Short mmCIF file of C-alpha atoms in Angstrom, two decimals:
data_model
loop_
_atom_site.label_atom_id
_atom_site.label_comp_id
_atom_site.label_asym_id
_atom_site.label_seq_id
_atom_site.Cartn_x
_atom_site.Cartn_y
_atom_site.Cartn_z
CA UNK A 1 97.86 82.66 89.17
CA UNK A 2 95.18 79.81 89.65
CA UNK A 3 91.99 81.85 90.73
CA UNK A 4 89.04 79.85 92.08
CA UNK A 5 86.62 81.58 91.07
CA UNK A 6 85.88 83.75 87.99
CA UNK A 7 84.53 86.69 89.56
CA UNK A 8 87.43 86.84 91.85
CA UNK A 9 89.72 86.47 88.96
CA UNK A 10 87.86 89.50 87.14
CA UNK A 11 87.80 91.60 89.44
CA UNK A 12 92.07 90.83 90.41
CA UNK A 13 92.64 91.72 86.35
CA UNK A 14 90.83 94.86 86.53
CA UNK A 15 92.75 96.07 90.01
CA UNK A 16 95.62 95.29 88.83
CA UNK A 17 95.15 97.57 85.39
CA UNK A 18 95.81 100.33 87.79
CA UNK A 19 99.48 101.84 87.51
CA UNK A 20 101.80 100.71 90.43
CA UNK A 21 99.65 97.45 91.04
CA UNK A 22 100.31 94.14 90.25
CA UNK A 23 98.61 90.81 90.54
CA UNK A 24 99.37 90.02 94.07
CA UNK A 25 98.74 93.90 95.50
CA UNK A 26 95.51 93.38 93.34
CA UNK A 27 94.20 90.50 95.05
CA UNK A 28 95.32 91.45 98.40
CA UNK A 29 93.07 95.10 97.60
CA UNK A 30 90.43 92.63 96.61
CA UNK A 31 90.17 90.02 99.66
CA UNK A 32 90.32 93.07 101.84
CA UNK A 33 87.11 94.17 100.32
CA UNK A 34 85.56 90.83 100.45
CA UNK A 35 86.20 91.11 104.46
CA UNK A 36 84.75 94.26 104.48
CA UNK A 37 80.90 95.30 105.26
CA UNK A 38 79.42 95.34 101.69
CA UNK A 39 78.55 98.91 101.84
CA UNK A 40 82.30 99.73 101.84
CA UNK A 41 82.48 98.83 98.17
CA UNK A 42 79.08 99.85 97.17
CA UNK A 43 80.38 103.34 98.39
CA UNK A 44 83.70 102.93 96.58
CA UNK A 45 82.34 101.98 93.50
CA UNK A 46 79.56 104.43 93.40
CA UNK A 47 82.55 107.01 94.09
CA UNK A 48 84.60 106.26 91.40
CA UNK A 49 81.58 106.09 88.83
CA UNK A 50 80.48 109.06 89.80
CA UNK A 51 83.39 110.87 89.17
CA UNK A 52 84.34 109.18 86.13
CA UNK A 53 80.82 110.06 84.48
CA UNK A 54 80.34 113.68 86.05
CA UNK A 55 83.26 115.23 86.38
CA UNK A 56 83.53 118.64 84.31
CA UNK A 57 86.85 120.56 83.69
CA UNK A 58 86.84 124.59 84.29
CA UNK A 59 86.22 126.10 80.99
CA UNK A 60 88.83 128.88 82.02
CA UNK A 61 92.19 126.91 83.12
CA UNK A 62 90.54 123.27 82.65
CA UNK A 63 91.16 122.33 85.76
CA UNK A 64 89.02 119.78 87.65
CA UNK A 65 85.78 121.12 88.78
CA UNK A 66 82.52 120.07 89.74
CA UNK A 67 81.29 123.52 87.85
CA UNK A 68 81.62 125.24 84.70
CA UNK A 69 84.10 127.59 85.69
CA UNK A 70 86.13 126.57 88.87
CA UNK A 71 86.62 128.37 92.22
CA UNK A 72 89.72 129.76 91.81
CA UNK A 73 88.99 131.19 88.40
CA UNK A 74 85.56 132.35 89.79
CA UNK A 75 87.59 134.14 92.83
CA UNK A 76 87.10 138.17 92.34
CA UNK A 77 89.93 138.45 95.00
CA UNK A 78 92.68 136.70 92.74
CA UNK A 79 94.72 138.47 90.10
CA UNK A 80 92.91 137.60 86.50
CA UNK A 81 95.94 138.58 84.55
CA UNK A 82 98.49 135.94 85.60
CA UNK A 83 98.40 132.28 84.51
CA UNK A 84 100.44 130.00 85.92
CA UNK A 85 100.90 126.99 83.47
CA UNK A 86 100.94 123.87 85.14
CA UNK A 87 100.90 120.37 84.04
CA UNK A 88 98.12 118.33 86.11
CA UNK A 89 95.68 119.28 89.10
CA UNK A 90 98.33 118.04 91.69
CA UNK A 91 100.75 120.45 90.41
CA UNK A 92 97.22 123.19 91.02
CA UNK A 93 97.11 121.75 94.25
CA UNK A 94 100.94 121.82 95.23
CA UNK A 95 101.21 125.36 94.51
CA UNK A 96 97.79 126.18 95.93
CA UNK A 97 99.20 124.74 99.33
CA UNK A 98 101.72 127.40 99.75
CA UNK A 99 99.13 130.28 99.93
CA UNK A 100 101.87 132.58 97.82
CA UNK A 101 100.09 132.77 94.91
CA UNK A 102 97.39 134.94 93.82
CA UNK A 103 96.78 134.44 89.77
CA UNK A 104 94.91 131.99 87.94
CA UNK A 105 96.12 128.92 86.41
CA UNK A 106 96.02 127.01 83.07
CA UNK A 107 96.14 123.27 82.93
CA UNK A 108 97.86 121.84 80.18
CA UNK A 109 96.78 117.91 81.21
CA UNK A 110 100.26 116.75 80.07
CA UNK A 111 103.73 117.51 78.71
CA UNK A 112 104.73 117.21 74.97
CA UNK A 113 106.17 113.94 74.78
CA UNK A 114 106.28 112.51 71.48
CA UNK A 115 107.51 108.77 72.26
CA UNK A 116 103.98 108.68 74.24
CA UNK A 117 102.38 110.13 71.48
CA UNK A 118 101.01 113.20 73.06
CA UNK A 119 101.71 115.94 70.35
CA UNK A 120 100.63 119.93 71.05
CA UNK A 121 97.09 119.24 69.74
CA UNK A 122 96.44 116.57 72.67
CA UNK A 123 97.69 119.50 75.81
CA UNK A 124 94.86 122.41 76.35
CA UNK A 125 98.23 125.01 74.19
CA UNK A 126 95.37 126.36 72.02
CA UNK A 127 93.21 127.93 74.18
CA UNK A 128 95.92 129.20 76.17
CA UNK A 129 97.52 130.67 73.38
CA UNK A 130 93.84 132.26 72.44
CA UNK A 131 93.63 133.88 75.65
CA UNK A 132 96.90 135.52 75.04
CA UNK A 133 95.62 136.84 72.05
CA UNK A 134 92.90 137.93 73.36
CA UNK A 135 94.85 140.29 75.32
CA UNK A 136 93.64 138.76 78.50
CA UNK A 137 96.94 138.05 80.71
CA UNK A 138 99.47 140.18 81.31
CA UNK A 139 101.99 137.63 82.86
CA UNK A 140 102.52 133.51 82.04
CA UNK A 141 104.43 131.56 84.54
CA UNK A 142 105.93 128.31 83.32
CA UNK A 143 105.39 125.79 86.34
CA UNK A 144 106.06 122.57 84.23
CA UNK A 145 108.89 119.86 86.06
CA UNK A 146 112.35 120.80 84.36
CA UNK A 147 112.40 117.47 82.14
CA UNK A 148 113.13 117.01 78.37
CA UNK A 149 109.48 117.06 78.13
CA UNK A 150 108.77 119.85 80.23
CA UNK A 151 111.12 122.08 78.63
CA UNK A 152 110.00 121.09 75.25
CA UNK A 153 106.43 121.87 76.48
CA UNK A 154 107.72 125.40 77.84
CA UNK A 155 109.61 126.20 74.30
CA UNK A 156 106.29 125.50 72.52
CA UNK A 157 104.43 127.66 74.25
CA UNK A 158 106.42 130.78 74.24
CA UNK A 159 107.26 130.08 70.23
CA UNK A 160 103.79 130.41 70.05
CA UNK A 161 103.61 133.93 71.99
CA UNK A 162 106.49 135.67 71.40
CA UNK A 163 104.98 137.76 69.39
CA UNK A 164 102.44 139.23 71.72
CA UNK A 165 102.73 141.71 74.88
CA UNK A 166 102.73 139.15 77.35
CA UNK A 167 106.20 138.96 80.13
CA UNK A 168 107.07 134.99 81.00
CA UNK A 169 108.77 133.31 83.45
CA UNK A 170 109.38 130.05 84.74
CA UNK A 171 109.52 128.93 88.37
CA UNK A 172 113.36 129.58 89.92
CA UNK A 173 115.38 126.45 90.39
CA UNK A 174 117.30 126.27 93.14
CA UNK A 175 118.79 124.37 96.25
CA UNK A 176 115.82 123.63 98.43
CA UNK A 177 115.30 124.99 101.45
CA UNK A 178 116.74 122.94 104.31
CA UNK A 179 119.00 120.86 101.60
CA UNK A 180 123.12 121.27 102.25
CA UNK A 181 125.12 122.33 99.31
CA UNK A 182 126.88 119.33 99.00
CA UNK A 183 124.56 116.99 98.03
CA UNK A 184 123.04 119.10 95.38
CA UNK A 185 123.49 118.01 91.28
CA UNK A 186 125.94 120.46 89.22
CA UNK A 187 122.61 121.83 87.16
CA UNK A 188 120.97 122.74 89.86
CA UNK A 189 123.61 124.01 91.77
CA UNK A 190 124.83 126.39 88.66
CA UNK A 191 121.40 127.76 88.11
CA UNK A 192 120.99 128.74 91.87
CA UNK A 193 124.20 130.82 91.36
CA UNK A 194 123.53 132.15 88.33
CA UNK A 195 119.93 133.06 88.91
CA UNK A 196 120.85 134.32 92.28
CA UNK A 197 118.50 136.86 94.30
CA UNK A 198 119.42 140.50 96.43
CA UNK A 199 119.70 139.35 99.27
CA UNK A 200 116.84 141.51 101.17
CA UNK A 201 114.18 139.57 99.09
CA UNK A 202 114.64 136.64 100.57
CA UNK A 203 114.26 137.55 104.00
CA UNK A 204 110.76 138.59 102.35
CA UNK A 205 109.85 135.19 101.52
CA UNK A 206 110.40 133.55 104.23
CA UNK B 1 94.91 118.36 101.05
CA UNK B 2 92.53 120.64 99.23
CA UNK B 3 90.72 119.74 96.53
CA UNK B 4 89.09 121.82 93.65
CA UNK B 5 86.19 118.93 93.46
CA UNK B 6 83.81 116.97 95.87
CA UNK B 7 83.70 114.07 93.23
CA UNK B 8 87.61 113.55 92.75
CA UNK B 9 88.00 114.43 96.84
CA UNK B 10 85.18 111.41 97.32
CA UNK B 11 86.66 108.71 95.29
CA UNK B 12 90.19 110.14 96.49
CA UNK B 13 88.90 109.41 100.52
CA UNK B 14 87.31 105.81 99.38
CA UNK B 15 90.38 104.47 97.56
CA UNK B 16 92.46 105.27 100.49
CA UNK B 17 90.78 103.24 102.97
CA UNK B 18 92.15 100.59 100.73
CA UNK B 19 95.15 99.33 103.06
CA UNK B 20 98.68 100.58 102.09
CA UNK B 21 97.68 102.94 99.94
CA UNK B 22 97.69 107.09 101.07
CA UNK B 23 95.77 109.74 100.04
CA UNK B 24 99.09 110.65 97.29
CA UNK B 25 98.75 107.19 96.08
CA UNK B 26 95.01 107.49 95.86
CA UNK B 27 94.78 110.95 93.87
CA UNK B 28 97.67 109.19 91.35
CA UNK B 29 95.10 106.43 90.76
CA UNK B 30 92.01 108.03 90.53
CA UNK B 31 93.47 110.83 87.98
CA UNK B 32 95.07 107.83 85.91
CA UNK B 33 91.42 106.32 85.92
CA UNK B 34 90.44 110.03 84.65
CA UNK B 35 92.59 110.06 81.69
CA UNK B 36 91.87 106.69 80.51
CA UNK B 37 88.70 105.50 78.81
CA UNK B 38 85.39 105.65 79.98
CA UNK B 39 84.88 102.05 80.10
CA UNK B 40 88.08 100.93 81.82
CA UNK B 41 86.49 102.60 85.02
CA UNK B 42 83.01 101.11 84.27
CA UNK B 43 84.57 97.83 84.02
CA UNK B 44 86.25 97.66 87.18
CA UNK B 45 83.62 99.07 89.15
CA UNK B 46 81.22 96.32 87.40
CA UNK B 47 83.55 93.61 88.52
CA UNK B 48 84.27 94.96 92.06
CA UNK B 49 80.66 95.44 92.55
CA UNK B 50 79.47 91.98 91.38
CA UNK B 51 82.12 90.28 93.36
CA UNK B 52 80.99 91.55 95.99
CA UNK B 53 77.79 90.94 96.20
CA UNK B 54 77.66 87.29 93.85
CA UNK B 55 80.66 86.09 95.54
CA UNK B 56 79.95 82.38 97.57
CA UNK B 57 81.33 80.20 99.58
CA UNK B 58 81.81 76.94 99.33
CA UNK B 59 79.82 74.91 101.59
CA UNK B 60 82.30 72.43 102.10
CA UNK B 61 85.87 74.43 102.59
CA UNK B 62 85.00 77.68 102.80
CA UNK B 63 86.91 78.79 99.75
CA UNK B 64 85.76 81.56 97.76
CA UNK B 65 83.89 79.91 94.92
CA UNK B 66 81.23 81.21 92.23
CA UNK B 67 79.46 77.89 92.97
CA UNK B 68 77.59 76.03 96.54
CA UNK B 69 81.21 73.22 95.72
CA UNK B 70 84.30 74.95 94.86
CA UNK B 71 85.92 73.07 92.27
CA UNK B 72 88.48 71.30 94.25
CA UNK B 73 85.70 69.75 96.77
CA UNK B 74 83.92 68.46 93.55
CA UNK B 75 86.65 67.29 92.17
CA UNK B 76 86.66 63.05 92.46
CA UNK B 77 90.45 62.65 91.92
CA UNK B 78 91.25 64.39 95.06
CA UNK B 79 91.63 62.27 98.21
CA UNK B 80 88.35 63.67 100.30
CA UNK B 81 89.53 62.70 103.67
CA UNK B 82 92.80 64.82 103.82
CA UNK B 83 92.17 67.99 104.66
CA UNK B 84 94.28 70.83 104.87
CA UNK B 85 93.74 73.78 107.25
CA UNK B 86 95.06 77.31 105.69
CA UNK B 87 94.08 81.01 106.69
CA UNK B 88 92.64 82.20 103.38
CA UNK B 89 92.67 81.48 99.50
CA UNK B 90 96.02 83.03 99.08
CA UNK B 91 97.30 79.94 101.27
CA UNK B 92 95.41 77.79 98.90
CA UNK B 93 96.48 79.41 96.17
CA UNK B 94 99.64 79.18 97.36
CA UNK B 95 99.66 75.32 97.59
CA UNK B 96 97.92 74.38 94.57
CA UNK B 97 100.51 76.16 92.76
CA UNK B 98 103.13 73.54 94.10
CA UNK B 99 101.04 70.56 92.26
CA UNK B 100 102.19 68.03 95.55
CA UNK B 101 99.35 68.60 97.33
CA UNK B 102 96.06 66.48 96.56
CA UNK B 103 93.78 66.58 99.40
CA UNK B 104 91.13 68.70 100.13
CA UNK B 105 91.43 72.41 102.30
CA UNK B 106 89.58 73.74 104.52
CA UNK B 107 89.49 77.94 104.79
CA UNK B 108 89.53 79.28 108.22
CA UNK B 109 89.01 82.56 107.12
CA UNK B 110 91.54 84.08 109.44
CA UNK B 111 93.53 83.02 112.85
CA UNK B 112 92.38 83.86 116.46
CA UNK B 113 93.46 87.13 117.52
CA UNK B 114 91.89 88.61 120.54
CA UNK B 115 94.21 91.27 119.93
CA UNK B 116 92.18 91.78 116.68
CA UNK B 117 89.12 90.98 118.27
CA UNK B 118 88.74 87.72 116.23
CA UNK B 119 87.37 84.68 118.55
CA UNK B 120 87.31 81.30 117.57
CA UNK B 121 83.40 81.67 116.25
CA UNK B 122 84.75 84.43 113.80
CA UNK B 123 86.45 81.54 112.25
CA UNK B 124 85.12 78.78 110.43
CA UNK B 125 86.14 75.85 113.26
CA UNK B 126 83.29 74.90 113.96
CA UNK B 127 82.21 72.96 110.75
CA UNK B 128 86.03 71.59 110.71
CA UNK B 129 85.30 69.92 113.90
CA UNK B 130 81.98 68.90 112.89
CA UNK B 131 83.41 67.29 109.82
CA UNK B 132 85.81 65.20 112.02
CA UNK B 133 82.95 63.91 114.31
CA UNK B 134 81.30 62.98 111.49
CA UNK B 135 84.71 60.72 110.96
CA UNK B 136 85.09 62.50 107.58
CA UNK B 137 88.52 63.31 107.96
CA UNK B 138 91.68 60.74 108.45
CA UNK B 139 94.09 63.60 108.22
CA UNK B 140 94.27 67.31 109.09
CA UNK B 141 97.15 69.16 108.09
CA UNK B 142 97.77 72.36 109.84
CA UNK B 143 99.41 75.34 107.06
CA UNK B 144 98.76 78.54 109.23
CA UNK B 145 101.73 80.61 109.57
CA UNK B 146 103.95 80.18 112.21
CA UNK B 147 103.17 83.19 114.32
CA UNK B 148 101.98 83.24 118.00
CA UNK B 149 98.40 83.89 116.69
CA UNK B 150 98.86 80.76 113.84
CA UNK B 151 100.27 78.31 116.90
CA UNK B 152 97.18 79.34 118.63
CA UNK B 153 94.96 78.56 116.20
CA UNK B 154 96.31 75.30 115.48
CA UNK B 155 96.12 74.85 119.14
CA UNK B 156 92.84 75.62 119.77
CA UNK B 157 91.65 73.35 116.84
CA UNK B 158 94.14 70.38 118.28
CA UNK B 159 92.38 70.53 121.35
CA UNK B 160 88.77 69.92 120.12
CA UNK B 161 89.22 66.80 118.14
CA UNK B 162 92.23 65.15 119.99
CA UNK B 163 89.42 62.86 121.51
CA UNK B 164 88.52 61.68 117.67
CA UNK B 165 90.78 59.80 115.45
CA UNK B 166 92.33 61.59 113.37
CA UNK B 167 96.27 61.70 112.44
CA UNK B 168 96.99 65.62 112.75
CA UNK B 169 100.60 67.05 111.47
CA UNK B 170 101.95 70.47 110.59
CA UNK B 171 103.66 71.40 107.58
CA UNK B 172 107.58 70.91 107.97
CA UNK B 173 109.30 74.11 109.04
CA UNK B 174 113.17 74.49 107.60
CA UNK B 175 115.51 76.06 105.66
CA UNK B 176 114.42 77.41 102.70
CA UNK B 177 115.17 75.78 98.91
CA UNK B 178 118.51 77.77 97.97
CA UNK B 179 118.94 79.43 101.35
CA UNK B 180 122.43 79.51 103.18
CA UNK B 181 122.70 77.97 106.36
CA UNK B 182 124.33 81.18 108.05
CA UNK B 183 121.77 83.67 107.28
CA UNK B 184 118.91 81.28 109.08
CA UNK B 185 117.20 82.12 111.87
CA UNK B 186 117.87 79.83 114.66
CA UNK B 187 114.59 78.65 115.36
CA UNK B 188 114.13 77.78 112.01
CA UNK B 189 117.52 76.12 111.95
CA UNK B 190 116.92 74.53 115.39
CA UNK B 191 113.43 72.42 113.90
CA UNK B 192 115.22 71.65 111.06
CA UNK B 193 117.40 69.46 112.49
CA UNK B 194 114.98 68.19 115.30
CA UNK B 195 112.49 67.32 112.18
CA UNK B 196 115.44 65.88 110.03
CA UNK B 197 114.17 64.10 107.29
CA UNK B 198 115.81 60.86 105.79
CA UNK B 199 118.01 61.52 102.82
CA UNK B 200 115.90 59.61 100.69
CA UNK B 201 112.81 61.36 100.99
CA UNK B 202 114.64 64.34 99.90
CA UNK B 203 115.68 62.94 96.77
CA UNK B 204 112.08 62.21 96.39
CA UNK B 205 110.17 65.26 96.57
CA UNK B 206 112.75 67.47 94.50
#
């Protein structure tokens, strides 16, 4: 791509450094602006800087927080003992959207995933494991997506805390609701029968 | 959506008034821009911010130009008194990217939509015209797409300088390099036969 100008050109190559965007999406982003009123982008900008240069992580479950320790982990009415493990803040938010949980959470900020070169020492294990030591939580609940990497993630963890008084879990895997049988994988499938529930709790849960 | 911050839940609400992109696709891009460096965020706010308010003009075509004369105005080996009439510099992009095209452009800056609410004095038709009373011009060549709002542009333009002499054309409308005949629309197919060019020429321009 020919630009005209430099600035234009810039500002193209640093759009399209974002993931899922490519030259063209990039430029389109970019001409929008320019057809904008200016304080559109002065706001967007200012938005983005802002975050990236204030934004603090709870020092409980290192979440993202504009405060030291977050809401959630600040709520008196939620159960301090469970921890849900989770992988990012969307996965916090996911699971915060179906109002059925009432514990805490710890963030990991990734999966173990040694071809991207994120080893246990890069994920927030340590002071998860320290809090189990501590005697702090009662229950973990491993919330991580059922890949290679999340598995391997979930195996490193409880490795690490097998040794203490402290009950796991992971999330059930199942058919989802709504989904017919017939479309669903063989894994999935098998798990949903072998992990299957009475009968009277789900008409609880629903 | 809920969000455990005001900072990521501003950013999040000003990327998504970028167009096709949702408040999902937002969150995924401002969290990448969380786990990267620092300075990748600074330097793409820098450049978004200084293209937008450094960006010019040219005086001349209305390109987008770091200078008062975009390059290919100032340039002496074009021929100055073809000028080719495009919606925005995509279009020119577009063309120059062919290498047959060695006039000059001129950048309307959109095409007349009342729909849209985008007159004729939105666009930049008046200093077209101007240039052609000033007998400037010995060719215009219309490249707006061929949409109802793109005919009516090139309409509305045709109709102020028909008085003045000037050779107008359109760009040829056909079947596409490498398309088959059968999956062509039959308007398309339909001009390309009324505009039939002689065999030679084709050899020509291939």
């Amino acid at each position: 791509m020919e630009f005209s100008s430099k600035l234009l050109e810039n500002a193209v190559n640093e759009v399209s450094q974002l993931p899922g965007i490519g030259k063209r999406t990039a430029l389109r982003l970019v001409l929008h602006l320019l057809k904008q009123p200016e304080s559109q982008t002065l706001h967007l900008v200012n938005s983005l800087q802002e975050l990236r240069t204030e934004i603090k992580h709870c020092n409980n479950c290192h979440n993202i927080s504009d405060v030291e320790i977050c809401d959630i982990c600040a709520n008196p009415n939620r159960q301090q003992d469970i921890v849900c493990v989770v992988e990012d803040i969307r996965d916090v938010m996911a699971i915060e959207s179906t109002a059925q949980y009432k514990g805490l959470y710890h963030v990991l900020g990734g999966k173990i995933s040694p071809l991207d070169g994120i080893g246990p020492h890069n994920l927030t294990i340590a002071s998860l494991v320290e809090k189990v030591k501590e005697g702090k939580i009662k229950e973990i609940i491993f919330a991580l997506s059922s890949t290679m990497e999340g598995d391997t993630t979930n195996f490193y963890i409880y490795k690490q805390i097998e040794n203490y008084e402290v009950k796991t879990s992971t999330i059930a895997r199942g058919i989802s609701v709504g989904d017919e049988l017939e479309y669903a994988d063989e894994v999935t499938l098998g798990r949903s029968i072998v992990n299957r529930v009475p009968f009277e709790n789900s008409l609880k849960s629903s």
